[in-house]
Structures are given as structure tokens and as C-alpha cells.
């Protein structure tokens, strides 16, 4: 993979670059999170609870993180068992059990947040804010122009 300035990116080359980038970032994040014995999705749940400072139901988490409800349920169970989250039953509907960070979860989330910020600084070292913004803008444009193939092939009534 070389420099692609002023050159059209063939779709397969773009896919390769995206795959390598995704794999590389996932590997780096997994390395950071291994220090806390967490997966990326578990981190996303904890981070969401930290940043929003509110309770979330399993359904809300599933929708927000685009995960299957069964996956969120397993993650919640593991995080509750490890003391990082707690469940609360609503008096109005006992079937709903919002999740909230415990004190231990809040402390860990704060440490992890700092660790991830350090990792992000490390991987973006030498890249200007303007370059990062341009990269994000281009990616967003490509994504906005790329509808799933099945949607493009549907016949209009």
C-alpha cells in the first residue's frame, strides 16, 4: 500500500486498507483492554455508562451498540458478576433492569478512559488534527455513498 494522493482508489484497494486499519486498531485496543481483562464490547458498555452518566436498559444498550440482545445480556452478566455494574429493578416494571456503574466500575472506567486516550495519542502521533479531520471526512463521504448492494438492486414500484 502506497500513497494514493491524486489517484483513484479502486474499491478492492480501499477494502484492503480499511481491513488492515481495522485489524490493527482492534489488535491495539485489545492489547490495552487486556490489562483490564475486558473485551472491546465490554469496554464500549462501560464507556457509554461513564460518558452518559445515566442508567441504561439492556434493550437500549443493544440498540445503541448494534449488538444482539443475547450478547448484551452475557456482557452485562459478566460485568455485574465482576462488580463493575449493578442492576436495579424498576418498581413500575419489574421486568426492566437498568444497569449502572458501581463505584468499582467508575474507578476502572476512569482509569481505562485515560489509558485509551494515551493509546489514541500514541497512534495519532505526527498526524495533524487537520489530517485526521480530512481522513474522517473522506471516510464519512465514502460511507454515505455506499448503500448495501441489495438496496441498489431493488426495483422501484
PDB file of C-alpha atoms in Angstrom:
ATOM      1  CA  UNK A   1       0.000   0.000   0.000  1.00  0.00           C
ATOM      2  CA  UNK A   2       1.498   3.261  -1.052  1.00  0.00           C
ATOM      3  CA  UNK A   3       0.479   6.876  -1.200  1.00  0.00           C
ATOM      4  CA  UNK A   4      -2.801   7.436  -3.008  1.00  0.00           C
ATOM      5  CA  UNK A   5      -2.771  11.197  -3.415  1.00  0.00           C
ATOM      6  CA  UNK A   6      -4.211  12.249  -6.751  1.00  0.00           C
ATOM      7  CA  UNK A   7      -5.013   8.619  -7.627  1.00  0.00           C
ATOM      8  CA  UNK A   8      -8.397   6.958  -7.733  1.00  0.00           C
ATOM      9  CA  UNK A   9      -8.764   4.260  -5.115  1.00  0.00           C
ATOM     10  CA  UNK A  10     -10.033   1.023  -6.582  1.00  0.00           C
ATOM     11  CA  UNK A  11     -12.687  -0.484  -4.363  1.00  0.00           C
ATOM     12  CA  UNK A  12     -10.613  -3.580  -3.519  1.00  0.00           C
ATOM     13  CA  UNK A  13      -7.626  -1.458  -2.513  1.00  0.00           C
ATOM     14  CA  UNK A  14      -9.905   0.631  -0.309  1.00  0.00           C
ATOM     15  CA  UNK A  15     -11.315  -2.548   1.251  1.00  0.00           C
ATOM     16  CA  UNK A  16      -7.788  -3.812   1.961  1.00  0.00           C
ATOM     17  CA  UNK A  17      -6.736  -0.543   3.575  1.00  0.00           C
ATOM     18  CA  UNK A  18      -9.899  -0.491   5.701  1.00  0.00           C
ATOM     19  CA  UNK A  19      -9.385  -4.125   6.764  1.00  0.00           C
ATOM     20  CA  UNK A  20      -5.733  -3.611   7.703  1.00  0.00           C
ATOM     21  CA  UNK A  21      -6.594  -0.446   9.617  1.00  0.00           C
ATOM     22  CA  UNK A  22      -9.488  -2.129  11.427  1.00  0.00           C
ATOM     23  CA  UNK A  23      -7.430  -5.206  12.325  1.00  0.00           C
ATOM     24  CA  UNK A  24      -4.538  -3.065  13.507  1.00  0.00           C
ATOM     25  CA  UNK A  25      -6.711  -0.831  15.689  1.00  0.00           C
ATOM     26  CA  UNK A  26      -8.611  -3.811  17.113  1.00  0.00           C
ATOM     27  CA  UNK A  27      -5.344  -5.520  17.996  1.00  0.00           C
ATOM     28  CA  UNK A  28      -4.074  -2.365  19.699  1.00  0.00           C
ATOM     29  CA  UNK A  29      -7.329  -1.841  21.608  1.00  0.00           C
ATOM     30  CA  UNK A  30      -7.420  -5.496  22.643  1.00  0.00           C
ATOM     31  CA  UNK A  31      -3.889  -5.095  23.982  1.00  0.00           C
ATOM     32  CA  UNK A  32      -4.868  -2.059  26.029  1.00  0.00           C
ATOM     33  CA  UNK A  33      -8.053  -3.676  27.324  1.00  0.00           C
ATOM     34  CA  UNK A  34      -6.306  -6.959  28.186  1.00  0.00           C
ATOM     35  CA  UNK A  35      -4.707  -5.060  31.055  1.00  0.00           C
ATOM     36  CA  UNK A  36      -8.226  -4.733  32.490  1.00  0.00           C
ATOM     37  CA  UNK A  37      -9.421  -8.206  31.424  1.00  0.00           C
ATOM     38  CA  UNK A  38     -12.120  -6.710  29.186  1.00  0.00           C
ATOM     39  CA  UNK A  39     -13.252  -7.127  25.593  1.00  0.00           C
ATOM     40  CA  UNK A  40     -13.875  -4.201  23.259  1.00  0.00           C
ATOM     41  CA  UNK A  41     -17.654  -4.597  23.568  1.00  0.00           C
ATOM     42  CA  UNK A  42     -17.444  -4.721  27.373  1.00  0.00           C
ATOM     43  CA  UNK A  43     -15.362  -1.553  27.222  1.00  0.00           C
ATOM     44  CA  UNK A  44     -17.979   0.083  24.985  1.00  0.00           C
ATOM     45  CA  UNK A  45     -20.705  -0.688  27.544  1.00  0.00           C
ATOM     46  CA  UNK A  46     -18.642   0.693  30.430  1.00  0.00           C
ATOM     47  CA  UNK A  47     -17.560   3.741  28.418  1.00  0.00           C
ATOM     48  CA  UNK A  48     -21.145   4.502  27.398  1.00  0.00           C
ATOM     49  CA  UNK A  49     -22.289   4.351  31.016  1.00  0.00           C
ATOM     50  CA  UNK A  50     -19.378   6.571  32.064  1.00  0.00           C
ATOM     51  CA  UNK A  51     -19.850   9.216  29.374  1.00  0.00           C
ATOM     52  CA  UNK A  52     -23.629   9.455  29.610  1.00  0.00           C
ATOM     53  CA  UNK A  53     -23.802   9.228  33.422  1.00  0.00           C
ATOM     54  CA  UNK A  54     -27.184   7.516  33.404  1.00  0.00           C
ATOM     55  CA  UNK A  55     -28.762   4.082  33.701  1.00  0.00           C
ATOM     56  CA  UNK A  56     -29.249   2.028  30.529  1.00  0.00           C
ATOM     57  CA  UNK A  57     -31.596  -0.870  29.931  1.00  0.00           C
ATOM     58  CA  UNK A  58     -30.380  -3.950  28.091  1.00  0.00           C
ATOM     59  CA  UNK A  59     -32.609  -3.049  25.129  1.00  0.00           C
ATOM     60  CA  UNK A  60     -31.158   0.464  24.947  1.00  0.00           C
ATOM     61  CA  UNK A  61     -27.595  -0.879  25.092  1.00  0.00           C
ATOM     62  CA  UNK A  62     -28.346  -3.443  22.415  1.00  0.00           C
ATOM     63  CA  UNK A  63     -29.711  -0.772  20.085  1.00  0.00           C
ATOM     64  CA  UNK A  64     -27.036   1.824  20.828  1.00  0.00           C
ATOM     65  CA  UNK A  65     -24.127  -0.589  20.374  1.00  0.00           C
ATOM     66  CA  UNK A  66     -25.734  -2.540  17.498  1.00  0.00           C
ATOM     67  CA  UNK A  67     -25.292  -5.838  19.340  1.00  0.00           C
ATOM     68  CA  UNK A  68     -27.620  -8.782  19.691  1.00  0.00           C
ATOM     69  CA  UNK A  69     -29.636  -8.684  22.921  1.00  0.00           C
ATOM     70  CA  UNK A  70     -28.164 -12.068  23.896  1.00  0.00           C
ATOM     71  CA  UNK A  71     -24.636 -10.659  23.574  1.00  0.00           C
ATOM     72  CA  UNK A  72     -25.509  -7.638  25.730  1.00  0.00           C
ATOM     73  CA  UNK A  73     -27.089  -9.964  28.285  1.00  0.00           C
ATOM     74  CA  UNK A  74     -23.899 -12.067  28.518  1.00  0.00           C
ATOM     75  CA  UNK A  75     -21.744  -8.946  28.787  1.00  0.00           C
ATOM     76  CA  UNK A  76     -23.987  -7.443  31.470  1.00  0.00           C
ATOM     77  CA  UNK A  77     -23.930 -10.669  33.475  1.00  0.00           C
ATOM     78  CA  UNK A  78     -20.134 -10.799  33.354  1.00  0.00           C
ATOM     79  CA  UNK A  79     -19.756  -7.130  34.327  1.00  0.00           C
ATOM     80  CA  UNK A  80     -22.291  -7.487  37.172  1.00  0.00           C
ATOM     81  CA  UNK A  81     -20.525 -10.628  38.447  1.00  0.00           C
ATOM     82  CA  UNK A  82     -17.189  -8.812  38.383  1.00  0.00           C
ATOM     83  CA  UNK A  83     -18.650  -5.934  40.408  1.00  0.00           C
ATOM     84  CA  UNK A  84     -18.310  -3.284  37.703  1.00  0.00           C
ATOM     85  CA  UNK A  85     -22.057  -2.853  37.055  1.00  0.00           C
ATOM     86  CA  UNK A  86     -25.164  -3.296  39.128  1.00  0.00           C
ATOM     87  CA  UNK A  87     -28.772  -3.928  38.172  1.00  0.00           C
ATOM     88  CA  UNK A  88     -31.776  -2.150  39.584  1.00  0.00           C
ATOM     89  CA  UNK A  89     -35.374  -3.306  39.302  1.00  0.00           C
ATOM     90  CA  UNK A  90     -37.934  -0.665  38.441  1.00  0.00           C
ATOM     91  CA  UNK A  91     -40.984  -0.629  40.663  1.00  0.00           C
ATOM     92  CA  UNK A  92     -43.094   0.394  37.662  1.00  0.00           C
ATOM     93  CA  UNK A  93     -41.977  -2.636  35.610  1.00  0.00           C
ATOM     94  CA  UNK A  94     -40.023  -5.370  37.353  1.00  0.00           C
ATOM     95  CA  UNK A  95     -39.022  -6.909  34.009  1.00  0.00           C
ATOM     96  CA  UNK A  96     -36.840  -3.876  33.263  1.00  0.00           C
ATOM     97  CA  UNK A  97     -33.450  -3.895  34.986  1.00  0.00           C
ATOM     98  CA  UNK A  98     -31.390  -0.801  34.189  1.00  0.00           C
ATOM     99  CA  UNK A  99     -27.622  -1.088  34.515  1.00  0.00           C
ATOM    100  CA  UNK A 100     -25.430   1.430  36.259  1.00  0.00           C
ATOM    101  CA  UNK A 101     -21.708   1.663  37.019  1.00  0.00           C
ATOM    102  CA  UNK A 102     -20.714   0.703  40.547  1.00  0.00           C
ATOM    103  CA  UNK A 103     -18.027   2.660  42.425  1.00  0.00           C
ATOM    104  CA  UNK A 104     -15.534  -0.022  41.353  1.00  0.00           C
ATOM    105  CA  UNK A 105     -16.790   0.264  37.771  1.00  0.00           C
ATOM    106  CA  UNK A 106     -16.498   4.039  37.836  1.00  0.00           C
ATOM    107  CA  UNK A 107     -12.894   3.854  39.079  1.00  0.00           C
ATOM    108  CA  UNK A 108     -11.970   1.296  36.425  1.00  0.00           C
ATOM    109  CA  UNK A 109     -13.785   3.233  33.693  1.00  0.00           C
ATOM    110  CA  UNK A 110     -11.875   6.390  34.579  1.00  0.00           C
ATOM    111  CA  UNK A 111      -8.517   4.556  34.503  1.00  0.00           C
ATOM    112  CA  UNK A 112      -9.401   2.847  31.212  1.00  0.00           C
ATOM    113  CA  UNK A 113     -10.535   6.114  29.675  1.00  0.00           C
ATOM    114  CA  UNK A 114      -7.135   7.651  30.454  1.00  0.00           C
ATOM    115  CA  UNK A 115      -5.325   4.563  29.126  1.00  0.00           C
ATOM    116  CA  UNK A 116      -7.291   4.679  25.856  1.00  0.00           C
ATOM    117  CA  UNK A 117      -6.625   8.415  25.470  1.00  0.00           C
ATOM    118  CA  UNK A 118      -2.908   7.671  25.829  1.00  0.00           C
ATOM    119  CA  UNK A 119      -3.191   4.903  23.203  1.00  0.00           C
ATOM    120  CA  UNK A 120      -5.051   7.249  20.839  1.00  0.00           C
ATOM    121  CA  UNK A 121      -2.346   9.898  21.282  1.00  0.00           C
ATOM    122  CA  UNK A 122       0.326   7.291  20.527  1.00  0.00           C
ATOM    123  CA  UNK A 123      -1.266   6.082  17.285  1.00  0.00           C
ATOM    124  CA  UNK A 124      -2.066   9.583  16.040  1.00  0.00           C
ATOM    125  CA  UNK A 125       1.398  10.942  16.819  1.00  0.00           C
ATOM    126  CA  UNK A 126       2.703  13.005  13.921  1.00  0.00           C
ATOM    127  CA  UNK A 127      -0.732  13.321  12.320  1.00  0.00           C
ATOM    128  CA  UNK A 128      -2.202  16.801  12.408  1.00  0.00           C
ATOM    129  CA  UNK A 129      -5.741  17.482  13.568  1.00  0.00           C
ATOM    130  CA  UNK A 130      -6.451  18.749  10.040  1.00  0.00           C
ATOM    131  CA  UNK A 131      -5.247  15.450   8.517  1.00  0.00           C
ATOM    132  CA  UNK A 132      -7.364  13.440  10.971  1.00  0.00           C
ATOM    133  CA  UNK A 133     -10.417  15.573  10.190  1.00  0.00           C
ATOM    134  CA  UNK A 134      -9.817  15.185   6.438  1.00  0.00           C
ATOM    135  CA  UNK A 135      -9.474  11.425   6.815  1.00  0.00           C
ATOM    136  CA  UNK A 136     -12.695  11.197   8.818  1.00  0.00           C
ATOM    137  CA  UNK A 137     -14.490  13.406   6.303  1.00  0.00           C
ATOM    138  CA  UNK A 138     -13.423  11.222   3.374  1.00  0.00           C
ATOM    139  CA  UNK A 139     -14.440   8.035   5.190  1.00  0.00           C
ATOM    140  CA  UNK A 140     -17.839   9.538   6.037  1.00  0.00           C
ATOM    141  CA  UNK A 141     -18.347  10.522   2.386  1.00  0.00           C
ATOM    142  CA  UNK A 142     -17.464   7.041   1.140  1.00  0.00           C
ATOM    143  CA  UNK A 143     -19.851   5.520   3.670  1.00  0.00           C
ATOM    144  CA  UNK A 144     -22.641   7.931   2.759  1.00  0.00           C
ATOM    145  CA  UNK A 145     -22.336   6.963  -0.928  1.00  0.00           C
ATOM    146  CA  UNK A 146     -22.186   3.228  -0.268  1.00  0.00           C
ATOM    147  CA  UNK A 147     -25.600   1.673   0.127  1.00  0.00           C
ATOM    148  CA  UNK A 148     -25.782  -2.080   0.519  1.00  0.00           C
ATOM    149  CA  UNK A 149     -25.881  -3.819  -2.861  1.00  0.00           C
ATOM    150  CA  UNK A 150     -29.277  -5.362  -2.150  1.00  0.00           C
ATOM    151  CA  UNK A 151     -30.798  -1.891  -1.717  1.00  0.00           C
ATOM    152  CA  UNK A 152     -29.396  -0.680  -5.032  1.00  0.00           C
ATOM    153  CA  UNK A 153     -30.758  -3.700  -6.892  1.00  0.00           C
ATOM    154  CA  UNK A 154     -34.371  -3.373  -5.652  1.00  0.00           C
ATOM    155  CA  UNK A 155     -36.839  -2.404  -8.311  1.00  0.00           C
ATOM    156  CA  UNK A 156     -38.688   0.797  -7.693  1.00  0.00           C
ATOM    157  CA  UNK A 157     -42.531   0.424  -7.748  1.00  0.00           C
TER     158      UNK A 157
END
